[in-house]
PDB file of C-alpha atoms in Angstrom:
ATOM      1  CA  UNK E 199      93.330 -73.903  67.073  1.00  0.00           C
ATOM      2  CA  UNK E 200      92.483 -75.093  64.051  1.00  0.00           C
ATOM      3  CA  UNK E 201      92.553 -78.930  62.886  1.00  0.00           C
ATOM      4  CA  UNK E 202      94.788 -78.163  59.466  1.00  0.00           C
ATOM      5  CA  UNK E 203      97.377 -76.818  61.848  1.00  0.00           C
ATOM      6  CA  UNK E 204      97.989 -80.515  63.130  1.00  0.00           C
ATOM      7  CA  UNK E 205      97.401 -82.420  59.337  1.00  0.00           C
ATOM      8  CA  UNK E 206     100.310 -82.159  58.076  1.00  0.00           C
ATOM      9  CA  UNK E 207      99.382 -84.693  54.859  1.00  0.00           C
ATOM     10  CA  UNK E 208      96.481 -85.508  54.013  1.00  0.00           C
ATOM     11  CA  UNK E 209      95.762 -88.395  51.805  1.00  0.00           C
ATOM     12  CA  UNK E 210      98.842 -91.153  50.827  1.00  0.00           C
ATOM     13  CA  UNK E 211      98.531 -93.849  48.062  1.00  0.00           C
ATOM     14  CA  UNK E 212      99.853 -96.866  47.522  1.00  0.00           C
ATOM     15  CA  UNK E 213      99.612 -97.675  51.634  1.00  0.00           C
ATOM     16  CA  UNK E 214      99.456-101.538  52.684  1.00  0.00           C
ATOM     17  CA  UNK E 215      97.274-102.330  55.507  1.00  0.00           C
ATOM     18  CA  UNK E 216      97.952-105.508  57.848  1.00  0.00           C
ATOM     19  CA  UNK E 217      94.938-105.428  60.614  1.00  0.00           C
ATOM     20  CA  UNK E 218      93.335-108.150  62.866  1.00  0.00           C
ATOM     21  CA  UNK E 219      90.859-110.263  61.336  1.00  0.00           C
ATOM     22  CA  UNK E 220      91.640-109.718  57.619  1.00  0.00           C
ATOM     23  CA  UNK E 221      93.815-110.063  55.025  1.00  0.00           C
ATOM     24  CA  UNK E 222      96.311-107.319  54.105  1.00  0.00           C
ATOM     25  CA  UNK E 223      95.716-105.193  51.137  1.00  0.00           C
ATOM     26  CA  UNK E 224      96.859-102.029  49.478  1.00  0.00           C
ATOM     27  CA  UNK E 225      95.014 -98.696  49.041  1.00  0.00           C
ATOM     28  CA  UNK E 226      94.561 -95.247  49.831  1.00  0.00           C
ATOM     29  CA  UNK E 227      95.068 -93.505  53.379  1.00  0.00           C
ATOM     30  CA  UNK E 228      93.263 -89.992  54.373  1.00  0.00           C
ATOM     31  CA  UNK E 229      93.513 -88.289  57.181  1.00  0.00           C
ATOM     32  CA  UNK E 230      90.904 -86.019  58.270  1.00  0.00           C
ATOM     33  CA  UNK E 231      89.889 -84.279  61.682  1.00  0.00           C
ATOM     34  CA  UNK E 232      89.146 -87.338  64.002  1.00  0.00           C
ATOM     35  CA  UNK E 233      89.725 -90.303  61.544  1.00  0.00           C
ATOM     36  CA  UNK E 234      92.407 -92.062  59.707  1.00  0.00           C
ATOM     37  CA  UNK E 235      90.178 -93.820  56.847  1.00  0.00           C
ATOM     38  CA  UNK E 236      91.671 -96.270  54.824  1.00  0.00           C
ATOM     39  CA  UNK E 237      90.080 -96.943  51.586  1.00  0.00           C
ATOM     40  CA  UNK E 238      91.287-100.161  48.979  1.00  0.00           C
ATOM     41  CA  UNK E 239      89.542 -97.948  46.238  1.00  0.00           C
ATOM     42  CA  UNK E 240      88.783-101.409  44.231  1.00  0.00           C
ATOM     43  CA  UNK E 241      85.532-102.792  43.302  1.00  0.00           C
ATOM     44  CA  UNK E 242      85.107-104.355  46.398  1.00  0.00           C
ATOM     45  CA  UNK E 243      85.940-101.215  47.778  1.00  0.00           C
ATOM     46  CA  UNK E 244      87.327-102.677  51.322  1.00  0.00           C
ATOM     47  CA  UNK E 245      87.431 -99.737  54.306  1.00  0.00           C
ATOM     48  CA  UNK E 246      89.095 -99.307  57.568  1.00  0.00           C
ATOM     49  CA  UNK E 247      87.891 -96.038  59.635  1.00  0.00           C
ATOM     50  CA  UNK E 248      90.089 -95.695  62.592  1.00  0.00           C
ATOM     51  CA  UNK E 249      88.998 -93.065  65.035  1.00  0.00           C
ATOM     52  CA  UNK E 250      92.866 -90.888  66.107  1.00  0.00           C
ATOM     53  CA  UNK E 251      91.482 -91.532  69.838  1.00  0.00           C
ATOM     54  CA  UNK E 252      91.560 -95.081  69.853  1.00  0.00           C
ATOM     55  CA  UNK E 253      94.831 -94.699  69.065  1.00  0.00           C
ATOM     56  CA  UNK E 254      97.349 -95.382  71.626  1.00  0.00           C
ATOM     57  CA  UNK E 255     101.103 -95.140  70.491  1.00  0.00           C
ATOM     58  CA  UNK E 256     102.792 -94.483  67.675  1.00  0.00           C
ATOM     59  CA  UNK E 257     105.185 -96.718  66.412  1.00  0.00           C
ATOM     60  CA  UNK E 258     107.802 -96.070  63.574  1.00  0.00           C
ATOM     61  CA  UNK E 259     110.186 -98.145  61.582  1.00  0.00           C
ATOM     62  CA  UNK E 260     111.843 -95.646  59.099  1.00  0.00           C
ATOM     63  CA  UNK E 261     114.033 -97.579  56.392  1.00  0.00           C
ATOM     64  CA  UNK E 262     115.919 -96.167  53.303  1.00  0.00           C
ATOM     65  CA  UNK E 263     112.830 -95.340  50.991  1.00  0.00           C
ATOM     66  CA  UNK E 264     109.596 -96.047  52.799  1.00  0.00           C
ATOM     67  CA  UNK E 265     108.542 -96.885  56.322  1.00  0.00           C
ATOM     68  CA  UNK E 266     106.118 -98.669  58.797  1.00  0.00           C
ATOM     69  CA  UNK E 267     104.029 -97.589  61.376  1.00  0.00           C
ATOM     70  CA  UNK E 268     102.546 -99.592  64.213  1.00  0.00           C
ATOM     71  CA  UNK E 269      99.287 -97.758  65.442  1.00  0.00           C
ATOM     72  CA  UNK E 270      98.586 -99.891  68.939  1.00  0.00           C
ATOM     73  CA  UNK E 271      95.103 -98.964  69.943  1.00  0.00           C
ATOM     74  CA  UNK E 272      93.469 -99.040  73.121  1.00  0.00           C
ATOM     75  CA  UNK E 273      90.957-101.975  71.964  1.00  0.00           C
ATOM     76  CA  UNK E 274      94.171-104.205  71.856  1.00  0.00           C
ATOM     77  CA  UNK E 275      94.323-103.831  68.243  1.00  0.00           C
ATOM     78  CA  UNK E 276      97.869-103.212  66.416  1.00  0.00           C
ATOM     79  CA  UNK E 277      97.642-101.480  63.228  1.00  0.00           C
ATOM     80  CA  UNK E 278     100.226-102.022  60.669  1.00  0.00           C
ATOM     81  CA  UNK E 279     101.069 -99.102  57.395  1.00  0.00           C
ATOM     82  CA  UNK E 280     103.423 -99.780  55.084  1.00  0.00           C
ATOM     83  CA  UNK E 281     104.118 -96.425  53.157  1.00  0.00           C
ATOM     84  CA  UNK E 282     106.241 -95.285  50.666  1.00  0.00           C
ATOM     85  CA  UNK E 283     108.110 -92.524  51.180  1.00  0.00           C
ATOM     86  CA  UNK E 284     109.889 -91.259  53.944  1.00  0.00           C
ATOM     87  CA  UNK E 285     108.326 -88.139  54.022  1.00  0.00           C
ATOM     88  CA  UNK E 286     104.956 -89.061  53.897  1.00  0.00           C
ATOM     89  CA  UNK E 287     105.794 -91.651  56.455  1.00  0.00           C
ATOM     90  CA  UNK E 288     107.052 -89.249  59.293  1.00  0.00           C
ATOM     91  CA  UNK E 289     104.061 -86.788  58.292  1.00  0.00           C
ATOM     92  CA  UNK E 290     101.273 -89.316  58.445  1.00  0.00           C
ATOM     93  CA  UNK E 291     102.788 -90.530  61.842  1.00  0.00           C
ATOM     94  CA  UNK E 292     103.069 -86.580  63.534  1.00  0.00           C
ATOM     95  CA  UNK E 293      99.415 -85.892  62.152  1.00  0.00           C
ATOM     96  CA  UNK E 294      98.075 -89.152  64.201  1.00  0.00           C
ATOM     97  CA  UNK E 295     100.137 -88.346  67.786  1.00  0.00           C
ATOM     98  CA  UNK E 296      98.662 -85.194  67.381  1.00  0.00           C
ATOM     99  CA  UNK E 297      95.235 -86.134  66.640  1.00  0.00           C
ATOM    100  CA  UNK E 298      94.835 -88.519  69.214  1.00  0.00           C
ATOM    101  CA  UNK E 299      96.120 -86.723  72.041  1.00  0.00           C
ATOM    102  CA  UNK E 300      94.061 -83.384  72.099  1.00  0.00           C
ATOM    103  CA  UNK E 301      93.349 -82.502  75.193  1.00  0.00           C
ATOM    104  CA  UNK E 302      90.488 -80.167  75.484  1.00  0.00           C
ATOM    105  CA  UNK E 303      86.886 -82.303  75.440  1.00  0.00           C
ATOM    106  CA  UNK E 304      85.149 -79.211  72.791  1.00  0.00           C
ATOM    107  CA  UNK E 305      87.571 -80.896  70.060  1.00  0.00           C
ATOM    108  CA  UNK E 306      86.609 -84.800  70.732  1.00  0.00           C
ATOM    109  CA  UNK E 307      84.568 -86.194  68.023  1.00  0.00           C
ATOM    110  CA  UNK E 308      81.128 -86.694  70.173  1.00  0.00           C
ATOM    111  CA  UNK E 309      81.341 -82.570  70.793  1.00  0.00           C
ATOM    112  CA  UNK E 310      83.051 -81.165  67.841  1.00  0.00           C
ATOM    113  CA  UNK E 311      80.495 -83.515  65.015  1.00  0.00           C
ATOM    114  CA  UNK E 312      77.639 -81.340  63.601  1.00  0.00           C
ATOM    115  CA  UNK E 313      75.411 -84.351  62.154  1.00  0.00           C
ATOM    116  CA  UNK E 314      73.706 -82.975  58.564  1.00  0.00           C
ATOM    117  CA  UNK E 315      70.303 -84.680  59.495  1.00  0.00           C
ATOM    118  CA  UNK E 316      67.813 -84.317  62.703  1.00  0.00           C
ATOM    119  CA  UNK E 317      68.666 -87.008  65.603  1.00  0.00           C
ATOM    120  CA  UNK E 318      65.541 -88.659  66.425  1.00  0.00           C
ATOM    121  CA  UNK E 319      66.917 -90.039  69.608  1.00  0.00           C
ATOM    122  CA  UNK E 320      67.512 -88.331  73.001  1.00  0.00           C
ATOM    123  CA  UNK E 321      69.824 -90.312  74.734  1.00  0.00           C
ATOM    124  CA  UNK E 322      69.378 -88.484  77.863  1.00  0.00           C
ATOM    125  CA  UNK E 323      65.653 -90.145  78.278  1.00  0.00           C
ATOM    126  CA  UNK E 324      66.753 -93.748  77.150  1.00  0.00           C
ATOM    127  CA  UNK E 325      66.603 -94.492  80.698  1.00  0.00           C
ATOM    128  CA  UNK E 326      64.106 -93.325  82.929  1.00  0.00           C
ATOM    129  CA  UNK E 327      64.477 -94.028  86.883  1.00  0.00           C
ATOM    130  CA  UNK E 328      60.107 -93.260  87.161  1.00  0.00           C
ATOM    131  CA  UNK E 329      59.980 -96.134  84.426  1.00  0.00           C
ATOM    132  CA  UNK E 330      62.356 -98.994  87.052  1.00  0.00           C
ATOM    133  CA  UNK E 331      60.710 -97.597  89.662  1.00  0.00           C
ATOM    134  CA  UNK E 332      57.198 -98.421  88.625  1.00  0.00           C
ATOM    135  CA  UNK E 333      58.151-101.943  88.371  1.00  0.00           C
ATOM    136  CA  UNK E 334      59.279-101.862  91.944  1.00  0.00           C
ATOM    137  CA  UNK E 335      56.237-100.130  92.776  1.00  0.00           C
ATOM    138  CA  UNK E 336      53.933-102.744  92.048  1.00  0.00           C
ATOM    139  CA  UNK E 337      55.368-105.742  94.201  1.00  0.00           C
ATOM    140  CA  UNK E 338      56.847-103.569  97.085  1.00  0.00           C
ATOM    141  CA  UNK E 339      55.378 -99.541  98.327  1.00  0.00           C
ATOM    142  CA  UNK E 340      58.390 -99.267 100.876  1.00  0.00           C
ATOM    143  CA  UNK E 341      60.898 -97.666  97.804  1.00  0.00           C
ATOM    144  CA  UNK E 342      60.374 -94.092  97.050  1.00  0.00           C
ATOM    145  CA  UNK E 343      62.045 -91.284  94.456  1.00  0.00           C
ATOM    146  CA  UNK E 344      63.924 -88.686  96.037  1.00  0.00           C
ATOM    147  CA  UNK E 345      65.367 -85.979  94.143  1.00  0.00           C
ATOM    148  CA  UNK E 346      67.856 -84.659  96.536  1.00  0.00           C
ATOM    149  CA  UNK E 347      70.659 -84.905  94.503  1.00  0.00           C
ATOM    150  CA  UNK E 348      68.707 -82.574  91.458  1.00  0.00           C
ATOM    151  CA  UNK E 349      71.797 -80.031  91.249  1.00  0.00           C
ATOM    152  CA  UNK E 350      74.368 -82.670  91.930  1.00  0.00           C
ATOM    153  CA  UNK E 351      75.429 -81.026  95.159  1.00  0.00           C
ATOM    154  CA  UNK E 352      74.756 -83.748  97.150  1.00  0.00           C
ATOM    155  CA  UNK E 353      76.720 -86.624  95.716  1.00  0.00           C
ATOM    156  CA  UNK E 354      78.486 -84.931  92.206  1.00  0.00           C
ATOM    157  CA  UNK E 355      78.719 -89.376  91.252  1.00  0.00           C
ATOM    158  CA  UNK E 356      75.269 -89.735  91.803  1.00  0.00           C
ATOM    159  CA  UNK E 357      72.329 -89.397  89.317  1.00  0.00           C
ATOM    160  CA  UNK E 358      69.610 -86.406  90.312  1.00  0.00           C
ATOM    161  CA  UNK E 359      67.196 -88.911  90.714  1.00  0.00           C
ATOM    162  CA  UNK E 360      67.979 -92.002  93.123  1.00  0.00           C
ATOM    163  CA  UNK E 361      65.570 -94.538  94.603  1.00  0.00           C
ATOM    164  CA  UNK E 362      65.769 -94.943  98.709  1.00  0.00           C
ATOM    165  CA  UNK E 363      63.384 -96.192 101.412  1.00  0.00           C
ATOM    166  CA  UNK E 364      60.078 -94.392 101.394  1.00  0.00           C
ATOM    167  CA  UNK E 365      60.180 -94.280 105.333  1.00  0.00           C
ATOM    168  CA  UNK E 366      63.237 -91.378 105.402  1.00  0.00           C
ATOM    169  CA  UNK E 367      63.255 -87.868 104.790  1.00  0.00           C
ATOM    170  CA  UNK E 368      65.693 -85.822 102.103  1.00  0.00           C
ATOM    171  CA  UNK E 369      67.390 -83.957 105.424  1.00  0.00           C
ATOM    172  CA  UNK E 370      68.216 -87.724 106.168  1.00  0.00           C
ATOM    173  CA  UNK E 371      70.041 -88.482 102.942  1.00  0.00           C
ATOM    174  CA  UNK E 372      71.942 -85.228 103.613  1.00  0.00           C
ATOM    175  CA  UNK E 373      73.207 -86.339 106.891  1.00  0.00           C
ATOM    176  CA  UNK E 374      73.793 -89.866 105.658  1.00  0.00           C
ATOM    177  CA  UNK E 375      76.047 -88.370 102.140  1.00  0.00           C
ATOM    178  CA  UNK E 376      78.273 -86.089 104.817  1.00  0.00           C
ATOM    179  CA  UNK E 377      79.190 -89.112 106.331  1.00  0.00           C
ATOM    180  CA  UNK E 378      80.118 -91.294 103.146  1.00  0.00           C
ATOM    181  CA  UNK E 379      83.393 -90.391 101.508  1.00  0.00           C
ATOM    182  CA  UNK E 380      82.615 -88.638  98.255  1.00  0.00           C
ATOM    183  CA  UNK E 381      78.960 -88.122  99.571  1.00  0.00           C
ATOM    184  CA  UNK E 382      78.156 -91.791  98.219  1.00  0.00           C
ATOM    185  CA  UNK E 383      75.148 -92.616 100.416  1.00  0.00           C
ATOM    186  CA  UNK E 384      72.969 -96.339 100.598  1.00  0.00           C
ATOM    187  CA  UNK E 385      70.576 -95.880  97.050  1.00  0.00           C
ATOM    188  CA  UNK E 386      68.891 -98.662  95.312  1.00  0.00           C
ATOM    189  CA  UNK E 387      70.653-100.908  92.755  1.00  0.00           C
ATOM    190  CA  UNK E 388      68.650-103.752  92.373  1.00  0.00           C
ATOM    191  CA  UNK E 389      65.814-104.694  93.806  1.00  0.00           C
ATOM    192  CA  UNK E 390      64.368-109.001  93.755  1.00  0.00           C
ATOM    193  CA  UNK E 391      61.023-109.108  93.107  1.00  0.00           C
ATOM    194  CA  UNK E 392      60.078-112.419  94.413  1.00  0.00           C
ATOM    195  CA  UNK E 393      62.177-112.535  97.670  1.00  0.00           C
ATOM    196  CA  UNK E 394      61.514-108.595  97.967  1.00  0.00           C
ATOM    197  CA  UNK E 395      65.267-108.272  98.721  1.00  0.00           C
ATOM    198  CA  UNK E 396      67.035-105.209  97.942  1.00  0.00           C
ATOM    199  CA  UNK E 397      70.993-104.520  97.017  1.00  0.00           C
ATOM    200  CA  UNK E 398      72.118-100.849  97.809  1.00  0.00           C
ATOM    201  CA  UNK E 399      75.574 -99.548  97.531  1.00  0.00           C
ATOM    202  CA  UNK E 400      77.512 -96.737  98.889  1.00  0.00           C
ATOM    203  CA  UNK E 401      81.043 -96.041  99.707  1.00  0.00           C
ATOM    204  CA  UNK E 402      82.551 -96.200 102.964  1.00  0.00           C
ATOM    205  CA  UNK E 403      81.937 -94.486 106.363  1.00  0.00           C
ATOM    206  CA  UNK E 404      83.913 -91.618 107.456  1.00  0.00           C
ATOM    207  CA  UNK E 405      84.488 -93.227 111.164  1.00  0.00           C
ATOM    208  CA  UNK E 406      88.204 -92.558 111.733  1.00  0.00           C
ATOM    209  CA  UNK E 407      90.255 -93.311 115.025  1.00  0.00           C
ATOM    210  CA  UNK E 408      87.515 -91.375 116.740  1.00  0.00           C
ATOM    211  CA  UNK E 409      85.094 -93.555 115.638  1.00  0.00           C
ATOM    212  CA  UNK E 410      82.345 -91.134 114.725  1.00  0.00           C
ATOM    213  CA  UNK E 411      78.915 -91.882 114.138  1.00  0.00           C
ATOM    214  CA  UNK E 412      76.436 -90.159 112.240  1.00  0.00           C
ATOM    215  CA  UNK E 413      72.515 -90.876 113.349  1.00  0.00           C
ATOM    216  CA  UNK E 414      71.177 -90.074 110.004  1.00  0.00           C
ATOM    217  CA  UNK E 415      73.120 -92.641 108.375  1.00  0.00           C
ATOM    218  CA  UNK E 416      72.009 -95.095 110.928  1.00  0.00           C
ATOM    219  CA  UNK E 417      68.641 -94.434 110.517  1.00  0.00           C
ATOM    220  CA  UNK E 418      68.750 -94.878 106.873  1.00  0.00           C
ATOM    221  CA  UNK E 419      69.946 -98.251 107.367  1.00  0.00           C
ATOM    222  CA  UNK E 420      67.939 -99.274 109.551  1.00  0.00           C
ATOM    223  CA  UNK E 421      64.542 -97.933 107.247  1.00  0.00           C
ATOM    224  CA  UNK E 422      65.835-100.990 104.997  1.00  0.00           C
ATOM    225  CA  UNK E 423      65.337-103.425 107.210  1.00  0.00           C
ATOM    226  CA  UNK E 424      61.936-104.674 107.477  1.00  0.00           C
ATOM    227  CA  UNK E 425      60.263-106.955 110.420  1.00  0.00           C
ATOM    228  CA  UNK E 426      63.259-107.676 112.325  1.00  0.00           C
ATOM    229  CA  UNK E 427      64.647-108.904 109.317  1.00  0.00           C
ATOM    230  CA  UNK E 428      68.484-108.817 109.531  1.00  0.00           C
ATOM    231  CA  UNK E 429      70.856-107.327 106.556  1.00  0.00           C
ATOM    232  CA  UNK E 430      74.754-108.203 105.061  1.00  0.00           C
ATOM    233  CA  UNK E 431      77.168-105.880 104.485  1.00  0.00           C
ATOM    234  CA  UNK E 432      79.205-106.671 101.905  1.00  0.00           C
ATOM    235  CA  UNK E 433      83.112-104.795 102.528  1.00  0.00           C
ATOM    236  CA  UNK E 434      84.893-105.288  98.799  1.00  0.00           C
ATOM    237  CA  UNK E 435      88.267-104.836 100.937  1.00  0.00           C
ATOM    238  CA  UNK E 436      90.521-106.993 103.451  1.00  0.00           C
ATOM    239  CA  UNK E 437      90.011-106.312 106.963  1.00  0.00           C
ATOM    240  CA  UNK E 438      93.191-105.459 107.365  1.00  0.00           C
ATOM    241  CA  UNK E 439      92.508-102.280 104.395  1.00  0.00           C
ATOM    242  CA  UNK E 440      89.576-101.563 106.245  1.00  0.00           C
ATOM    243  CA  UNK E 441      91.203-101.107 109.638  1.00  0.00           C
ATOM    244  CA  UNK E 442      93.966 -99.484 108.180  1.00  0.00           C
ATOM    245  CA  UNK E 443      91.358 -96.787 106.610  1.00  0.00           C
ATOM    246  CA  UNK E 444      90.605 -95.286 109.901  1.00  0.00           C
ATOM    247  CA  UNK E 445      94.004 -93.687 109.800  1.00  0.00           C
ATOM    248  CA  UNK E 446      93.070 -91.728 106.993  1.00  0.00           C
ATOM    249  CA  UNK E 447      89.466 -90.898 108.078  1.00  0.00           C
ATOM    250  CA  UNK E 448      87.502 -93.692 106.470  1.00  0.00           C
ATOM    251  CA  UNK E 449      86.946 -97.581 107.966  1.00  0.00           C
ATOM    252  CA  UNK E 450      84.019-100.014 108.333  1.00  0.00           C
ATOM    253  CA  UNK E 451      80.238 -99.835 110.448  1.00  0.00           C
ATOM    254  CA  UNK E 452      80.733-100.394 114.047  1.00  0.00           C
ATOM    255  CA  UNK E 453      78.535-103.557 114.624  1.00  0.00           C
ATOM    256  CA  UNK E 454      77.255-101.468 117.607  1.00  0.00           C
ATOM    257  CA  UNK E 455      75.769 -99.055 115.985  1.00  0.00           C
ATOM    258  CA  UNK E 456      74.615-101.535 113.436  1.00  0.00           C
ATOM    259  CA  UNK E 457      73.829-104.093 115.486  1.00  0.00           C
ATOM    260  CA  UNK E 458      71.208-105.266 112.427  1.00  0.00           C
ATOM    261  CA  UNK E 459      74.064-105.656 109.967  1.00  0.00           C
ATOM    262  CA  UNK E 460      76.394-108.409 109.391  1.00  0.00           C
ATOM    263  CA  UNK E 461      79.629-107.217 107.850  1.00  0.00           C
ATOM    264  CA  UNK E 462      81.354-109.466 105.251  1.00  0.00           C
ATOM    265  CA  UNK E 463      85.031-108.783 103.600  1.00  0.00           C
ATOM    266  CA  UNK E 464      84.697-110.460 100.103  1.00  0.00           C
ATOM    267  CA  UNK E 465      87.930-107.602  98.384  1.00  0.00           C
ATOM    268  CA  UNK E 466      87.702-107.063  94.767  1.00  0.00           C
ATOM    269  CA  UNK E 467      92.217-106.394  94.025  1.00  0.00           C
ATOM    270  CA  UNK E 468      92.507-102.764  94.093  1.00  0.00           C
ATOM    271  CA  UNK E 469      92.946-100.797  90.414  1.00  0.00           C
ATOM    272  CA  UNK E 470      96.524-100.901  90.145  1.00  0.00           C
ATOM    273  CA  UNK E 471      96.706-104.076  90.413  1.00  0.00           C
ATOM    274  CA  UNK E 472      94.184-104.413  87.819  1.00  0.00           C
ATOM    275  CA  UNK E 473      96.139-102.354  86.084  1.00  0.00           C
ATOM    276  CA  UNK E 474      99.439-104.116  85.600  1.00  0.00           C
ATOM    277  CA  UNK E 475      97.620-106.888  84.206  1.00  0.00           C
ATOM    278  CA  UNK E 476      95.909-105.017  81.731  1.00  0.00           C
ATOM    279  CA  UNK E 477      99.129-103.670  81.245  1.00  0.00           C
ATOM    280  CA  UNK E 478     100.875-107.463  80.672  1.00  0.00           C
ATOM    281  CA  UNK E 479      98.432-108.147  78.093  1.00  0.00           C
ATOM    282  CA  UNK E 480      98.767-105.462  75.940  1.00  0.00           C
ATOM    283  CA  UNK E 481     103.040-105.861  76.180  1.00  0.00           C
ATOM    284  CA  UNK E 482     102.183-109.757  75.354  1.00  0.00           C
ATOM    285  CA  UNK E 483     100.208-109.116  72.702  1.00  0.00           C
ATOM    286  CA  UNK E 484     102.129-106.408  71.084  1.00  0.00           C
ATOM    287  CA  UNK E 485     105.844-108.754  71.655  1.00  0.00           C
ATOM    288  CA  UNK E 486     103.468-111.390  70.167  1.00  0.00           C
ATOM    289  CA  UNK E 487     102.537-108.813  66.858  1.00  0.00           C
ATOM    290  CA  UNK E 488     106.140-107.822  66.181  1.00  0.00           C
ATOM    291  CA  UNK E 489     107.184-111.875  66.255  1.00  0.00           C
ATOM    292  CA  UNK E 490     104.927-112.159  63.543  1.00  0.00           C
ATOM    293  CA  UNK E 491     105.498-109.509  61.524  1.00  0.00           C
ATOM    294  CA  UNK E 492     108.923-110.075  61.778  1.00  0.00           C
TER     295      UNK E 492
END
């Protein structure tokens, strides 16, 4: 495929732009490859770049002689074009949905860019796990690096290099991720210098109505605690989700074979809810856009 096939115009004058945060003004509109750029071509030379994946929907209002397009983009933005010409209206508005909705990765922006000058910066070492660890290492020797996950096979969610307690062995993280959904087993997330506390996180335990156990997991666990110290666990469902899990092969710790841990329910509302009331906002704020420009 190639990108001319989908521009089917690709520069319009005499274009009025109404955006967020500034006043509306009149100019020239080019389309290229992964941007719609909007130029004022003035002495002041004001510019809009608009990459075609931020784009969300397409919106047209085709009158007698020109038309208007509502670009509603997924940073809550609404885009308004006035254009002349029916034509060119319909043509810049086809060359957009098609822009923004390719669907093979090797034609997004971050992949398909060939940058004209030498990057400097490798953004796969801007974060280094041996450079956190180090200041762990200095207040606390009972954290260690394990690279069990190196080919991903372990957990495919999980970095290749996690921290866990120094006192268990890789073949114990194995046995621990087999009995975490998704292979999500307890690593490091933050660790509290002063109190020497440690968060971990992990997904949930494959228990089910047999309630199976899994000794390796336990003993992981357990390697956190230190000196008869006692731990939380902190369940972002209801009790009654929890419970209900165990019909599909998931569920909670039994406090018997954790008798160390306390488990807390403090549920986070599950995505869709989230969701819908992402969903709300953007309806409220687009009814709220067409008010206006009305």
């Amino acid at each position: 495929m190639e990108f001319a096939e989908l521009i089917k115009i690709t520069k319009v004058d005499r274009v009025v732009l109404h955006a967020p945060l500034c006043t509306s003004f009149s100019g020239t509109l080019s389309l290229s490859s992964h941007h719609s750029i909007f130029s004022s071509r003035t002495d002041d030379d004001k510019e809009l770049w608009l990459l075609h994946r931020m784009v969300d929907t397409v919106e047209r209002r085709i009158g007698a002689l020109s038309g208007t397009l509502f670009l509603k983009c997924k940073d809550f933005r609404i885009i308004q074009l006035d254009i002349t010409g029916v034509e060119a209206c319909n043509n810049v508005a086809d060359t957009i949905e098609c822009l923004s909705a390719l669907d093979n990765p090797k034609w997004f922006h971050p992949f398909f860019y060939n940058p004209a000058f030498v990057i400097m910066e490798d953004g796969w070492s801007a974060f280094a796990t041996e450079q956190d660890f180090a200041k762990i290492k200095l207040v606390s020797d009972d954290w260690r690096i394990s690279s069990v996950n190196h080919d991903f096979s372990v957990c495919p969610t999980y970095p290749e290099q996690v921290i866990v307690p120094k006192k268990v062995e890789d073949s114990v993280l194995v046995a621990s991720a087999s009995f975490r959904q998704m292979g999500r087993f307890p690593v490091l997330s933050y660790f509290h210098k002063k109190a020497k506390t440690a968060l971990m996180r992990c997904s949930q335990p494959l228990v089910g109505t047999t309630m199976r156990r899994c000794n390796g997991d336990e003993e992981l666990l357990k390697s956190v605690l230190m000196g008869g110290k006692k731990g939380f666990i902190i369940d972002t469902r209801t009790q009654n989700v929890a419970q209900l899990a165990k019909t599909k092969g998931g569920g909670c710790e039994p406090e018997v074979h954790y008798p160390m841990w306390t488990r807390l329910h403090k549920p986070i509302e599950r995505y869709t809810v989230l969701l819908e009331s992402l969903s709300k906002v953007v309806e409220d704020s687009a009814s709220s856009f067409h008010r206006y420009a009305a």
